[in-house]
Amino acid sequence: MVLYDSARRWVASAICREEDDKLFFAAAGGLPDKKPARAAQALYDQAKEICQDCPVLRQCQRDTLGEEYGVYGGRDPHERYLIRQKLAKAVKGWPLQRRLAWAEEIHRLRADGMLWKDIQTFTGITKSAGELLVRIWDQHLEEQEAPEVVEIPTPEPVAKKPFPARPGRRHAWVRHTYGAMSDAWYRGQTADGKWVYMTTFSGRGQVHKWFPADDVHLYRPQAVVILNYRARPDDQRGHDLTA
């Protein structure tokens, strides 16, 4: 079961790449919870007609429900907003297999430290729907019988994605637990040097986050800043969904 493609590999086949961005982002800065102005809606409707002929329409609908601006998958920002508002209720009506698959995925993303706003961008799952799915997964685990202990060979650790060879525009490359690589500013580190505090960008602005030292590559060395923290950094917690 394919829940979503966080890398959006289908984008290369999307026909909107050859179209005017003014049609798809006619109301830049508008509020998703408000209907677009009449002029913007007219442009959005033209963009939606283009979407209907796109070979990756379904994949786009599946993976862009969390986008707050622009037309994606034949839906404008307000239409996606209305769908997201009904997600928590819709989750309860999903088939069990689908519900558990999403519950496990959202539980994993939260355990990896991903913020709710980033989960919504990646998956379309809102905080209210996500919290429900996490509870569903916790309950599912509690209901499982203790598995029989079987000794199996320990698999070789998965090789981490290498850092880019070229320098970026800030201080360092950072490797996120969910696979993404981003450019970041150095803010400080723990006294033992095992954790580094960095500022990077998500789709909604700046994000301040602790990273294990081996997931940080300073291509532009900075003066060492020692920071204290109240809790261990590793304790921090920072698919078409409409069908």
JSON list of C-alpha atoms in Angstrom, two decimals:
[
{"chain": "A", "resi": 1, "resn": "MET", "atom": "CA", "xyz": [0.00, 0.00, 0.00]},
{"chain": "A", "resi": 2, "resn": "VAL", "atom": "CA", "xyz": [1.52, 3.32, -1.10]},
{"chain": "A", "resi": 3, "resn": "LEU", "atom": "CA", "xyz": [0.51, 5.98, 1.40]},
{"chain": "A", "resi": 4, "resn": "TYR", "atom": "CA", "xyz": [2.38, 8.92, -0.10]},
{"chain": "A", "resi": 5, "resn": "ASP", "atom": "CA", "xyz": [5.60, 9.83, -1.89]},
{"chain": "A", "resi": 6, "resn": "SER", "atom": "CA", "xyz": [7.44, 12.37, 0.27]},
{"chain": "A", "resi": 7, "resn": "ALA", "atom": "CA", "xyz": [9.96, 12.99, -2.54]},
{"chain": "A", "resi": 8, "resn": "ARG", "atom": "CA", "xyz": [7.16, 13.63, -5.06]},
{"chain": "A", "resi": 9, "resn": "ARG", "atom": "CA", "xyz": [9.06, 11.85, -7.80]},
{"chain": "A", "resi": 10, "resn": "TRP", "atom": "CA", "xyz": [6.06, 12.23, -10.10]},
{"chain": "A", "resi": 11, "resn": "VAL", "atom": "CA", "xyz": [6.62, 16.01, -10.37]},
{"chain": "A", "resi": 12, "resn": "ALA", "atom": "CA", "xyz": [8.85, 15.54, -13.42]},
{"chain": "A", "resi": 13, "resn": "SER", "atom": "CA", "xyz": [5.80, 14.29, -15.35]},
{"chain": "A", "resi": 14, "resn": "ALA", "atom": "CA", "xyz": [3.41, 17.04, -14.23]},
{"chain": "A", "resi": 15, "resn": "ILE", "atom": "CA", "xyz": [2.19, 19.24, -17.09]},
{"chain": "A", "resi": 16, "resn": "CYS", "atom": "CA", "xyz": [1.95, 22.32, -14.85]},
{"chain": "A", "resi": 17, "resn": "ARG", "atom": "CA", "xyz": [5.73, 22.62, -15.10]},
{"chain": "A", "resi": 18, "resn": "GLU", "atom": "CA", "xyz": [5.21, 24.13, -18.54]},
{"chain": "A", "resi": 19, "resn": "GLU", "atom": "CA", "xyz": [2.34, 26.44, -17.52]},
{"chain": "A", "resi": 20, "resn": "ASP", "atom": "CA", "xyz": [2.15, 30.00, -16.16]},
{"chain": "A", "resi": 21, "resn": "ASP", "atom": "CA", "xyz": [2.60, 30.06, -12.35]},
{"chain": "A", "resi": 22, "resn": "LYS", "atom": "CA", "xyz": [0.19, 33.00, -12.18]},
{"chain": "A", "resi": 23, "resn": "LEU", "atom": "CA", "xyz": [-2.69, 30.62, -12.89]},
{"chain": "A", "resi": 24, "resn": "PHE", "atom": "CA", "xyz": [-1.72, 28.18, -10.16]},
{"chain": "A", "resi": 25, "resn": "PHE", "atom": "CA", "xyz": [-0.70, 30.78, -7.54]},
{"chain": "A", "resi": 26, "resn": "ALA", "atom": "CA", "xyz": [-3.15, 33.55, -8.34]},
{"chain": "A", "resi": 27, "resn": "ALA", "atom": "CA", "xyz": [-3.77, 34.53, -4.69]},
{"chain": "A", "resi": 28, "resn": "ALA", "atom": "CA", "xyz": [-0.28, 34.38, -3.18]},
{"chain": "A", "resi": 29, "resn": "GLY", "atom": "CA", "xyz": [-0.53, 35.14, 0.51]},
{"chain": "A", "resi": 30, "resn": "GLY", "atom": "CA", "xyz": [-4.26, 34.44, 0.69]},
{"chain": "A", "resi": 31, "resn": "LEU", "atom": "CA", "xyz": [-5.75, 32.58, 3.63]},
{"chain": "A", "resi": 32, "resn": "PRO", "atom": "CA", "xyz": [-6.69, 28.94, 2.91]},
{"chain": "A", "resi": 33, "resn": "ASP", "atom": "CA", "xyz": [-9.68, 29.10, 5.25]},
{"chain": "A", "resi": 34, "resn": "LYS", "atom": "CA", "xyz": [-11.22, 31.89, 3.14]},
{"chain": "A", "resi": 35, "resn": "LYS", "atom": "CA", "xyz": [-12.67, 31.57, -0.34]},
{"chain": "A", "resi": 36, "resn": "PRO", "atom": "CA", "xyz": [-10.41, 33.18, -2.96]},
{"chain": "A", "resi": 37, "resn": "ALA", "atom": "CA", "xyz": [-11.42, 36.53, -4.41]},
{"chain": "A", "resi": 38, "resn": "ARG", "atom": "CA", "xyz": [-13.44, 36.32, -7.62]},
{"chain": "A", "resi": 39, "resn": "ALA", "atom": "CA", "xyz": [-10.50, 37.29, -9.87]},
{"chain": "A", "resi": 40, "resn": "ALA", "atom": "CA", "xyz": [-8.20, 34.76, -8.23]},
{"chain": "A", "resi": 41, "resn": "GLN", "atom": "CA", "xyz": [-10.87, 32.07, -8.39]},
{"chain": "A", "resi": 42, "resn": "ALA", "atom": "CA", "xyz": [-11.27, 32.63, -12.13]},
{"chain": "A", "resi": 43, "resn": "LEU", "atom": "CA", "xyz": [-7.54, 31.97, -12.62]},
{"chain": "A", "resi": 44, "resn": "TYR", "atom": "CA", "xyz": [-7.67, 28.99, -10.27]},
{"chain": "A", "resi": 45, "resn": "ASP", "atom": "CA", "xyz": [-10.50, 27.49, -12.33]},
{"chain": "A", "resi": 46, "resn": "GLN", "atom": "CA", "xyz": [-8.33, 27.73, -15.46]},
{"chain": "A", "resi": 47, "resn": "ALA", "atom": "CA", "xyz": [-5.52, 25.96, -13.62]},
{"chain": "A", "resi": 48, "resn": "LYS", "atom": "CA", "xyz": [-7.90, 23.20, -12.51]},
{"chain": "A", "resi": 49, "resn": "GLU", "atom": "CA", "xyz": [-8.88, 22.55, -16.12]},
{"chain": "A", "resi": 50, "resn": "ILE", "atom": "CA", "xyz": [-5.20, 22.04, -16.96]},
{"chain": "A", "resi": 51, "resn": "CYS", "atom": "CA", "xyz": [-4.90, 19.60, -14.04]},
{"chain": "A", "resi": 52, "resn": "GLN", "atom": "CA", "xyz": [-7.59, 17.34, -15.49]},
{"chain": "A", "resi": 53, "resn": "ASP", "atom": "CA", "xyz": [-5.31, 16.42, -18.41]},
{"chain": "A", "resi": 54, "resn": "CYS", "atom": "CA", "xyz": [-2.25, 15.77, -16.22]},
{"chain": "A", "resi": 55, "resn": "PRO", "atom": "CA", "xyz": [-0.91, 12.18, -16.26]},
{"chain": "A", "resi": 56, "resn": "VAL", "atom": "CA", "xyz": [-0.01, 12.38, -12.54]},
{"chain": "A", "resi": 57, "resn": "LEU", "atom": "CA", "xyz": [-3.25, 13.96, -11.31]},
{"chain": "A", "resi": 58, "resn": "ARG", "atom": "CA", "xyz": [-3.98, 11.17, -8.81]},
{"chain": "A", "resi": 59, "resn": "GLN", "atom": "CA", "xyz": [-0.47, 11.16, -7.37]},
{"chain": "A", "resi": 60, "resn": "CYS", "atom": "CA", "xyz": [-0.62, 14.95, -7.02]},
{"chain": "A", "resi": 61, "resn": "GLN", "atom": "CA", "xyz": [-3.96, 14.79, -5.22]},
{"chain": "A", "resi": 62, "resn": "ARG", "atom": "CA", "xyz": [-2.59, 12.12, -2.90]},
{"chain": "A", "resi": 63, "resn": "ASP", "atom": "CA", "xyz": [0.61, 13.97, -1.94]},
{"chain": "A", "resi": 64, "resn": "THR", "atom": "CA", "xyz": [-0.35, 17.68, -1.85]},
{"chain": "A", "resi": 65, "resn": "LEU", "atom": "CA", "xyz": [-3.35, 17.81, 0.46]},
{"chain": "A", "resi": 66, "resn": "GLY", "atom": "CA", "xyz": [-1.17, 19.57, 3.04]},
{"chain": "A", "resi": 67, "resn": "GLU", "atom": "CA", "xyz": [-0.21, 22.44, 0.74]},
{"chain": "A", "resi": 68, "resn": "GLU", "atom": "CA", "xyz": [-1.78, 25.71, 1.91]},
{"chain": "A", "resi": 69, "resn": "TYR", "atom": "CA", "xyz": [-1.31, 27.78, -1.26]},
{"chain": "A", "resi": 70, "resn": "GLY", "atom": "CA", "xyz": [-1.82, 27.32, -4.99]},
{"chain": "A", "resi": 71, "resn": "VAL", "atom": "CA", "xyz": [-3.67, 24.80, -7.14]},
{"chain": "A", "resi": 72, "resn": "TYR", "atom": "CA", "xyz": [-2.53, 21.17, -6.86]},
{"chain": "A", "resi": 73, "resn": "GLY", "atom": "CA", "xyz": [-4.28, 18.10, -8.21]},
{"chain": "A", "resi": 74, "resn": "GLY", "atom": "CA", "xyz": [-7.21, 20.14, -9.48]},
{"chain": "A", "resi": 75, "resn": "ARG", "atom": "CA", "xyz": [-7.92, 21.63, -6.04]},
{"chain": "A", "resi": 76, "resn": "ASP", "atom": "CA", "xyz": [-7.51, 25.21, -4.88]},
{"chain": "A", "resi": 77, "resn": "PRO", "atom": "CA", "xyz": [-6.27, 26.13, -1.35]},
{"chain": "A", "resi": 78, "resn": "HIS", "atom": "CA", "xyz": [-9.76, 26.52, 0.11]},
{"chain": "A", "resi": 79, "resn": "GLU", "atom": "CA", "xyz": [-10.93, 23.15, -1.24]},
{"chain": "A", "resi": 80, "resn": "ARG", "atom": "CA", "xyz": [-7.92, 21.41, 0.32]},
{"chain": "A", "resi": 81, "resn": "TYR", "atom": "CA", "xyz": [-8.53, 23.27, 3.59]},
{"chain": "A", "resi": 82, "resn": "LEU", "atom": "CA", "xyz": [-12.14, 22.01, 3.75]},
{"chain": "A", "resi": 83, "resn": "ILE", "atom": "CA", "xyz": [-10.98, 18.43, 3.11]},
{"chain": "A", "resi": 84, "resn": "ARG", "atom": "CA", "xyz": [-8.34, 18.67, 5.86]},
{"chain": "A", "resi": 85, "resn": "GLN", "atom": "CA", "xyz": [-10.94, 19.92, 8.34]},
{"chain": "A", "resi": 86, "resn": "LYS", "atom": "CA", "xyz": [-12.91, 16.68, 7.89]},
{"chain": "A", "resi": 87, "resn": "LEU", "atom": "CA", "xyz": [-9.94, 14.33, 8.15]},
{"chain": "A", "resi": 88, "resn": "ALA", "atom": "CA", "xyz": [-10.23, 13.45, 11.85]},
{"chain": "A", "resi": 89, "resn": "LYS", "atom": "CA", "xyz": [-13.81, 12.29, 11.27]},
{"chain": "A", "resi": 90, "resn": "ALA", "atom": "CA", "xyz": [-12.91, 10.58, 7.98]},
{"chain": "A", "resi": 91, "resn": "VAL", "atom": "CA", "xyz": [-10.14, 8.52, 9.65]},
{"chain": "A", "resi": 92, "resn": "LYS", "atom": "CA", "xyz": [-12.72, 6.61, 11.68]},
{"chain": "A", "resi": 93, "resn": "GLY", "atom": "CA", "xyz": [-14.38, 5.41, 8.48]},
{"chain": "A", "resi": 94, "resn": "TRP", "atom": "CA", "xyz": [-11.21, 4.21, 6.73]},
{"chain": "A", "resi": 95, "resn": "PRO", "atom": "CA", "xyz": [-10.75, 0.46, 6.20]},
{"chain": "A", "resi": 96, "resn": "LEU", "atom": "CA", "xyz": [-8.78, -1.11, 9.07]},
{"chain": "A", "resi": 97, "resn": "GLN", "atom": "CA", "xyz": [-5.69, -1.87, 6.95]},
{"chain": "A", "resi": 98, "resn": "ARG", "atom": "CA", "xyz": [-5.47, 1.71, 5.72]},
{"chain": "A", "resi": 99, "resn": "ARG", "atom": "CA", "xyz": [-6.13, 3.16, 9.16]},
{"chain": "A", "resi": 100, "resn": "LEU", "atom": "CA", "xyz": [-3.37, 1.09, 10.77]},
{"chain": "A", "resi": 101, "resn": "ALA", "atom": "CA", "xyz": [-0.91, 1.81, 7.95]},
{"chain": "A", "resi": 102, "resn": "TRP", "atom": "CA", "xyz": [-1.39, 5.55, 8.41]},
{"chain": "A", "resi": 103, "resn": "ALA", "atom": "CA", "xyz": [-1.36, 5.22, 12.20]},
{"chain": "A", "resi": 104, "resn": "GLU", "atom": "CA", "xyz": [2.01, 3.47, 12.11]},
{"chain": "A", "resi": 105, "resn": "GLU", "atom": "CA", "xyz": [3.46, 6.05, 9.71]},
{"chain": "A", "resi": 106, "resn": "ILE", "atom": "CA", "xyz": [2.33, 9.10, 11.69]},
{"chain": "A", "resi": 107, "resn": "HIS", "atom": "CA", "xyz": [3.51, 7.48, 14.92]},
{"chain": "A", "resi": 108, "resn": "ARG", "atom": "CA", "xyz": [6.94, 6.95, 13.30]},
{"chain": "A", "resi": 109, "resn": "LEU", "atom": "CA", "xyz": [7.19, 10.53, 12.05]},
{"chain": "A", "resi": 110, "resn": "ARG", "atom": "CA", "xyz": [6.34, 11.91, 15.47]},
{"chain": "A", "resi": 111, "resn": "ALA", "atom": "CA", "xyz": [8.83, 9.55, 17.14]},
{"chain": "A", "resi": 112, "resn": "ASP", "atom": "CA", "xyz": [11.46, 10.89, 14.70]},
{"chain": "A", "resi": 113, "resn": "GLY", "atom": "CA", "xyz": [10.76, 14.40, 15.97]},
{"chain": "A", "resi": 114, "resn": "MET", "atom": "CA", "xyz": [8.86, 15.79, 12.99]},
{"chain": "A", "resi": 115, "resn": "LEU", "atom": "CA", "xyz": [6.62, 18.76, 13.84]},
{"chain": "A", "resi": 116, "resn": "TRP", "atom": "CA", "xyz": [2.90, 18.58, 13.15]},
{"chain": "A", "resi": 117, "resn": "LYS", "atom": "CA", "xyz": [3.07, 21.40, 10.59]},
{"chain": "A", "resi": 118, "resn": "ASP", "atom": "CA", "xyz": [5.71, 19.48, 8.64]},
{"chain": "A", "resi": 119, "resn": "ILE", "atom": "CA", "xyz": [3.72, 16.25, 8.89]},
{"chain": "A", "resi": 120, "resn": "GLN", "atom": "CA", "xyz": [0.77, 18.07, 7.36]},
{"chain": "A", "resi": 121, "resn": "THR", "atom": "CA", "xyz": [2.93, 19.37, 4.52]},
{"chain": "A", "resi": 122, "resn": "PHE", "atom": "CA", "xyz": [4.44, 15.94, 3.80]},
{"chain": "A", "resi": 123, "resn": "THR", "atom": "CA", "xyz": [1.32, 13.81, 4.26]},
{"chain": "A", "resi": 124, "resn": "GLY", "atom": "CA", "xyz": [-1.75, 16.03, 4.37]},
{"chain": "A", "resi": 125, "resn": "ILE", "atom": "CA", "xyz": [-2.57, 14.71, 7.86]},
{"chain": "A", "resi": 126, "resn": "THR", "atom": "CA", "xyz": [-3.62, 17.51, 10.21]},
{"chain": "A", "resi": 127, "resn": "LYS", "atom": "CA", "xyz": [-2.66, 17.64, 13.87]},
{"chain": "A", "resi": 128, "resn": "SER", "atom": "CA", "xyz": [-6.14, 16.56, 15.05]},
{"chain": "A", "resi": 129, "resn": "ALA", "atom": "CA", "xyz": [-6.25, 13.61, 12.63]},
{"chain": "A", "resi": 130, "resn": "GLY", "atom": "CA", "xyz": [-2.63, 12.77, 13.43]},
{"chain": "A", "resi": 131, "resn": "GLU", "atom": "CA", "xyz": [-3.18, 12.70, 17.18]},
{"chain": "A", "resi": 132, "resn": "LEU", "atom": "CA", "xyz": [-6.11, 10.34, 16.63]},
{"chain": "A", "resi": 133, "resn": "LEU", "atom": "CA", "xyz": [-3.94, 8.07, 14.47]},
{"chain": "A", "resi": 134, "resn": "VAL", "atom": "CA", "xyz": [-1.18, 8.02, 17.10]},
{"chain": "A", "resi": 135, "resn": "ARG", "atom": "CA", "xyz": [-3.72, 6.94, 19.72]},
{"chain": "A", "resi": 136, "resn": "ILE", "atom": "CA", "xyz": [-4.99, 4.25, 17.36]},
{"chain": "A", "resi": 137, "resn": "TRP", "atom": "CA", "xyz": [-1.45, 2.91, 16.91]},
{"chain": "A", "resi": 138, "resn": "ASP", "atom": "CA", "xyz": [-0.73, 2.97, 20.64]},
{"chain": "A", "resi": 139, "resn": "GLN", "atom": "CA", "xyz": [-3.93, 1.04, 21.26]},
{"chain": "A", "resi": 140, "resn": "HIS", "atom": "CA", "xyz": [-3.06, -1.42, 18.50]},
{"chain": "A", "resi": 141, "resn": "LEU", "atom": "CA", "xyz": [0.32, -2.13, 20.11]},
{"chain": "A", "resi": 142, "resn": "GLU", "atom": "CA", "xyz": [-1.29, -2.68, 23.49]},
{"chain": "A", "resi": 143, "resn": "GLU", "atom": "CA", "xyz": [-3.66, -5.23, 21.99]},
{"chain": "A", "resi": 144, "resn": "GLN", "atom": "CA", "xyz": [-0.91, -7.28, 20.42]},
{"chain": "A", "resi": 145, "resn": "GLU", "atom": "CA", "xyz": [0.26, -10.35, 22.25]},
{"chain": "A", "resi": 146, "resn": "ALA", "atom": "CA", "xyz": [3.88, -10.44, 23.35]},
{"chain": "A", "resi": 147, "resn": "PRO", "atom": "CA", "xyz": [5.77, -11.93, 20.40]},
{"chain": "A", "resi": 148, "resn": "GLU", "atom": "CA", "xyz": [7.92, -15.02, 20.78]},
{"chain": "A", "resi": 149, "resn": "VAL", "atom": "CA", "xyz": [11.57, -14.10, 21.17]},
{"chain": "A", "resi": 150, "resn": "VAL", "atom": "CA", "xyz": [13.53, -15.43, 18.22]},
{"chain": "A", "resi": 151, "resn": "GLU", "atom": "CA", "xyz": [17.23, -14.83, 17.76]},
{"chain": "A", "resi": 152, "resn": "ILE", "atom": "CA", "xyz": [17.97, -13.57, 14.27]},
{"chain": "A", "resi": 153, "resn": "PRO", "atom": "CA", "xyz": [21.16, -12.16, 12.78]},
{"chain": "A", "resi": 154, "resn": "THR", "atom": "CA", "xyz": [21.55, -8.43, 13.30]},
{"chain": "A", "resi": 155, "resn": "PRO", "atom": "CA", "xyz": [21.21, -6.71, 9.93]},
{"chain": "A", "resi": 156, "resn": "GLU", "atom": "CA", "xyz": [23.96, -4.47, 8.68]},
{"chain": "A", "resi": 157, "resn": "PRO", "atom": "CA", "xyz": [23.24, -0.82, 9.44]},
{"chain": "A", "resi": 158, "resn": "VAL", "atom": "CA", "xyz": [21.81, 1.12, 6.52]},
{"chain": "A", "resi": 159, "resn": "ALA", "atom": "CA", "xyz": [24.36, 3.51, 5.05]},
{"chain": "A", "resi": 160, "resn": "LYS", "atom": "CA", "xyz": [23.43, 7.13, 5.59]},
{"chain": "A", "resi": 161, "resn": "LYS", "atom": "CA", "xyz": [23.03, 9.44, 2.62]},
{"chain": "A", "resi": 162, "resn": "PRO", "atom": "CA", "xyz": [26.35, 11.26, 2.03]},
{"chain": "A", "resi": 163, "resn": "PHE", "atom": "CA", "xyz": [26.54, 15.01, 2.41]},
{"chain": "A", "resi": 164, "resn": "PRO", "atom": "CA", "xyz": [26.77, 17.11, -0.78]},
{"chain": "A", "resi": 165, "resn": "ALA", "atom": "CA", "xyz": [30.33, 17.68, -1.92]},
{"chain": "A", "resi": 166, "resn": "ARG", "atom": "CA", "xyz": [29.70, 21.34, -2.64]},
{"chain": "A", "resi": 167, "resn": "PRO", "atom": "CA", "xyz": [29.22, 23.96, 0.11]},
{"chain": "A", "resi": 168, "resn": "GLY", "atom": "CA", "xyz": [25.80, 25.55, 0.58]},
{"chain": "A", "resi": 169, "resn": "ARG", "atom": "CA", "xyz": [24.95, 29.18, 1.33]},
{"chain": "A", "resi": 170, "resn": "ARG", "atom": "CA", "xyz": [24.87, 28.96, 5.15]},
{"chain": "A", "resi": 171, "resn": "HIS", "atom": "CA", "xyz": [27.09, 27.07, 7.60]},
{"chain": "A", "resi": 172, "resn": "ALA", "atom": "CA", "xyz": [26.45, 23.36, 7.30]},
{"chain": "A", "resi": 173, "resn": "TRP", "atom": "CA", "xyz": [24.55, 20.51, 5.71]},
{"chain": "A", "resi": 174, "resn": "VAL", "atom": "CA", "xyz": [22.21, 18.64, 8.09]},
{"chain": "A", "resi": 175, "resn": "ARG", "atom": "CA", "xyz": [20.69, 15.20, 7.61]},
{"chain": "A", "resi": 176, "resn": "HIS", "atom": "CA", "xyz": [17.12, 14.75, 8.92]},
{"chain": "A", "resi": 177, "resn": "THR", "atom": "CA", "xyz": [15.88, 11.45, 10.35]},
{"chain": "A", "resi": 178, "resn": "TYR", "atom": "CA", "xyz": [13.22, 11.19, 7.65]},
{"chain": "A", "resi": 179, "resn": "GLY", "atom": "CA", "xyz": [15.80, 11.27, 4.84]},
{"chain": "A", "resi": 180, "resn": "ALA", "atom": "CA", "xyz": [15.88, 14.91, 3.76]},
{"chain": "A", "resi": 181, "resn": "MET", "atom": "CA", "xyz": [19.08, 16.97, 3.54]},
{"chain": "A", "resi": 182, "resn": "SER", "atom": "CA", "xyz": [19.03, 20.73, 4.09]},
{"chain": "A", "resi": 183, "resn": "ASP", "atom": "CA", "xyz": [21.29, 23.74, 4.42]},
{"chain": "A", "resi": 184, "resn": "ALA", "atom": "CA", "xyz": [21.45, 25.21, 7.95]},
{"chain": "A", "resi": 185, "resn": "TRP", "atom": "CA", "xyz": [22.98, 27.77, 10.27]},
{"chain": "A", "resi": 186, "resn": "TYR", "atom": "CA", "xyz": [25.08, 26.73, 13.29]},
{"chain": "A", "resi": 187, "resn": "ARG", "atom": "CA", "xyz": [23.70, 27.94, 16.65]},
{"chain": "A", "resi": 188, "resn": "GLY", "atom": "CA", "xyz": [25.66, 25.92, 19.19]},
{"chain": "A", "resi": 189, "resn": "GLN", "atom": "CA", "xyz": [26.37, 22.47, 20.57]},
{"chain": "A", "resi": 190, "resn": "THR", "atom": "CA", "xyz": [26.38, 20.44, 23.76]},
{"chain": "A", "resi": 191, "resn": "ALA", "atom": "CA", "xyz": [29.51, 20.43, 25.87]},
{"chain": "A", "resi": 192, "resn": "ASP", "atom": "CA", "xyz": [30.30, 16.85, 24.88]},
{"chain": "A", "resi": 193, "resn": "GLY", "atom": "CA", "xyz": [29.97, 17.74, 21.18]},
{"chain": "A", "resi": 194, "resn": "LYS", "atom": "CA", "xyz": [27.50, 14.92, 20.52]},
{"chain": "A", "resi": 195, "resn": "TRP", "atom": "CA", "xyz": [24.56, 17.22, 19.66]},
{"chain": "A", "resi": 196, "resn": "VAL", "atom": "CA", "xyz": [24.51, 20.34, 17.50]},
{"chain": "A", "resi": 197, "resn": "TYR", "atom": "CA", "xyz": [21.76, 22.97, 17.51]},
{"chain": "A", "resi": 198, "resn": "MET", "atom": "CA", "xyz": [20.96, 24.21, 14.00]},
{"chain": "A", "resi": 199, "resn": "THR", "atom": "CA", "xyz": [18.50, 26.50, 12.26]},
{"chain": "A", "resi": 200, "resn": "THR", "atom": "CA", "xyz": [17.16, 25.36, 8.91]},
{"chain": "A", "resi": 201, "resn": "PHE", "atom": "CA", "xyz": [14.10, 26.02, 6.78]},
{"chain": "A", "resi": 202, "resn": "SER", "atom": "CA", "xyz": [10.93, 24.01, 6.19]},
{"chain": "A", "resi": 203, "resn": "GLY", "atom": "CA", "xyz": [8.16, 24.99, 3.82]},
{"chain": "A", "resi": 204, "resn": "ARG", "atom": "CA", "xyz": [6.70, 27.25, 6.54]},
{"chain": "A", "resi": 205, "resn": "GLY", "atom": "CA", "xyz": [9.79, 29.12, 7.74]},
{"chain": "A", "resi": 206, "resn": "GLN", "atom": "CA", "xyz": [12.70, 28.67, 10.15]},
{"chain": "A", "resi": 207, "resn": "VAL", "atom": "CA", "xyz": [13.02, 25.52, 12.25]},
{"chain": "A", "resi": 208, "resn": "HIS", "atom": "CA", "xyz": [15.39, 25.27, 15.25]},
{"chain": "A", "resi": 209, "resn": "LYS", "atom": "CA", "xyz": [16.42, 21.69, 15.98]},
{"chain": "A", "resi": 210, "resn": "TRP", "atom": "CA", "xyz": [19.05, 19.50, 17.64]},
{"chain": "A", "resi": 211, "resn": "PHE", "atom": "CA", "xyz": [20.94, 17.08, 15.38]},
{"chain": "A", "resi": 212, "resn": "PRO", "atom": "CA", "xyz": [23.38, 14.27, 16.24]},
{"chain": "A", "resi": 213, "resn": "ALA", "atom": "CA", "xyz": [26.88, 15.46, 15.43]},
{"chain": "A", "resi": 214, "resn": "ASP", "atom": "CA", "xyz": [27.36, 12.82, 12.71]},
{"chain": "A", "resi": 215, "resn": "ASP", "atom": "CA", "xyz": [24.31, 14.25, 10.91]},
{"chain": "A", "resi": 216, "resn": "VAL", "atom": "CA", "xyz": [25.94, 17.69, 10.64]},
{"chain": "A", "resi": 217, "resn": "HIS", "atom": "CA", "xyz": [28.64, 18.65, 8.13]},
{"chain": "A", "resi": 218, "resn": "LEU", "atom": "CA", "xyz": [30.10, 22.10, 8.78]},
{"chain": "A", "resi": 219, "resn": "TYR", "atom": "CA", "xyz": [31.46, 23.19, 5.42]},
{"chain": "A", "resi": 220, "resn": "ARG", "atom": "CA", "xyz": [32.02, 26.68, 6.87]},
{"chain": "A", "resi": 221, "resn": "PRO", "atom": "CA", "xyz": [33.55, 26.24, 10.37]},
{"chain": "A", "resi": 222, "resn": "GLN", "atom": "CA", "xyz": [32.12, 28.43, 13.14]},
{"chain": "A", "resi": 223, "resn": "ALA", "atom": "CA", "xyz": [33.31, 29.49, 16.58]},
{"chain": "A", "resi": 224, "resn": "VAL", "atom": "CA", "xyz": [32.17, 26.87, 19.08]},
{"chain": "A", "resi": 225, "resn": "VAL", "atom": "CA", "xyz": [29.14, 27.88, 21.17]},
{"chain": "A", "resi": 226, "resn": "ILE", "atom": "CA", "xyz": [28.26, 25.68, 24.17]},
{"chain": "A", "resi": 227, "resn": "LEU", "atom": "CA", "xyz": [24.54, 25.43, 24.89]},
{"chain": "A", "resi": 228, "resn": "ASN", "atom": "CA", "xyz": [22.72, 23.87, 27.80]},
{"chain": "A", "resi": 229, "resn": "TYR", "atom": "CA", "xyz": [19.42, 22.05, 27.39]},
{"chain": "A", "resi": 230, "resn": "ARG", "atom": "CA", "xyz": [16.75, 20.98, 29.83]},
{"chain": "A", "resi": 231, "resn": "ALA", "atom": "CA", "xyz": [16.08, 17.58, 28.26]},
{"chain": "A", "resi": 232, "resn": "ARG", "atom": "CA", "xyz": [18.15, 15.24, 26.15]},
{"chain": "A", "resi": 233, "resn": "PRO", "atom": "CA", "xyz": [17.90, 16.24, 22.48]},
{"chain": "A", "resi": 234, "resn": "ASP", "atom": "CA", "xyz": [16.83, 12.73, 21.53]},
{"chain": "A", "resi": 235, "resn": "ASP", "atom": "CA", "xyz": [13.83, 13.05, 23.87]},
{"chain": "A", "resi": 236, "resn": "GLN", "atom": "CA", "xyz": [12.44, 16.07, 22.01]},
{"chain": "A", "resi": 237, "resn": "ARG", "atom": "CA", "xyz": [9.25, 15.76, 19.97]},
{"chain": "A", "resi": 238, "resn": "GLY", "atom": "CA", "xyz": [9.47, 18.90, 18.36]},
{"chain": "A", "resi": 239, "resn": "HIS", "atom": "CA", "xyz": [-2.16, 8.32, -0.60]},
{"chain": "A", "resi": 240, "resn": "ASP", "atom": "CA", "xyz": [-5.07, 10.35, -1.30]},
{"chain": "A", "resi": 241, "resn": "LEU", "atom": "CA", "xyz": [-6.54, 11.03, 2.10]},
{"chain": "A", "resi": 242, "resn": "THR", "atom": "CA", "xyz": [-9.93, 12.11, 0.77]},
{"chain": "A", "resi": 243, "resn": "ALA", "atom": "CA", "xyz": [-11.05, 8.82, -0.73]}
]
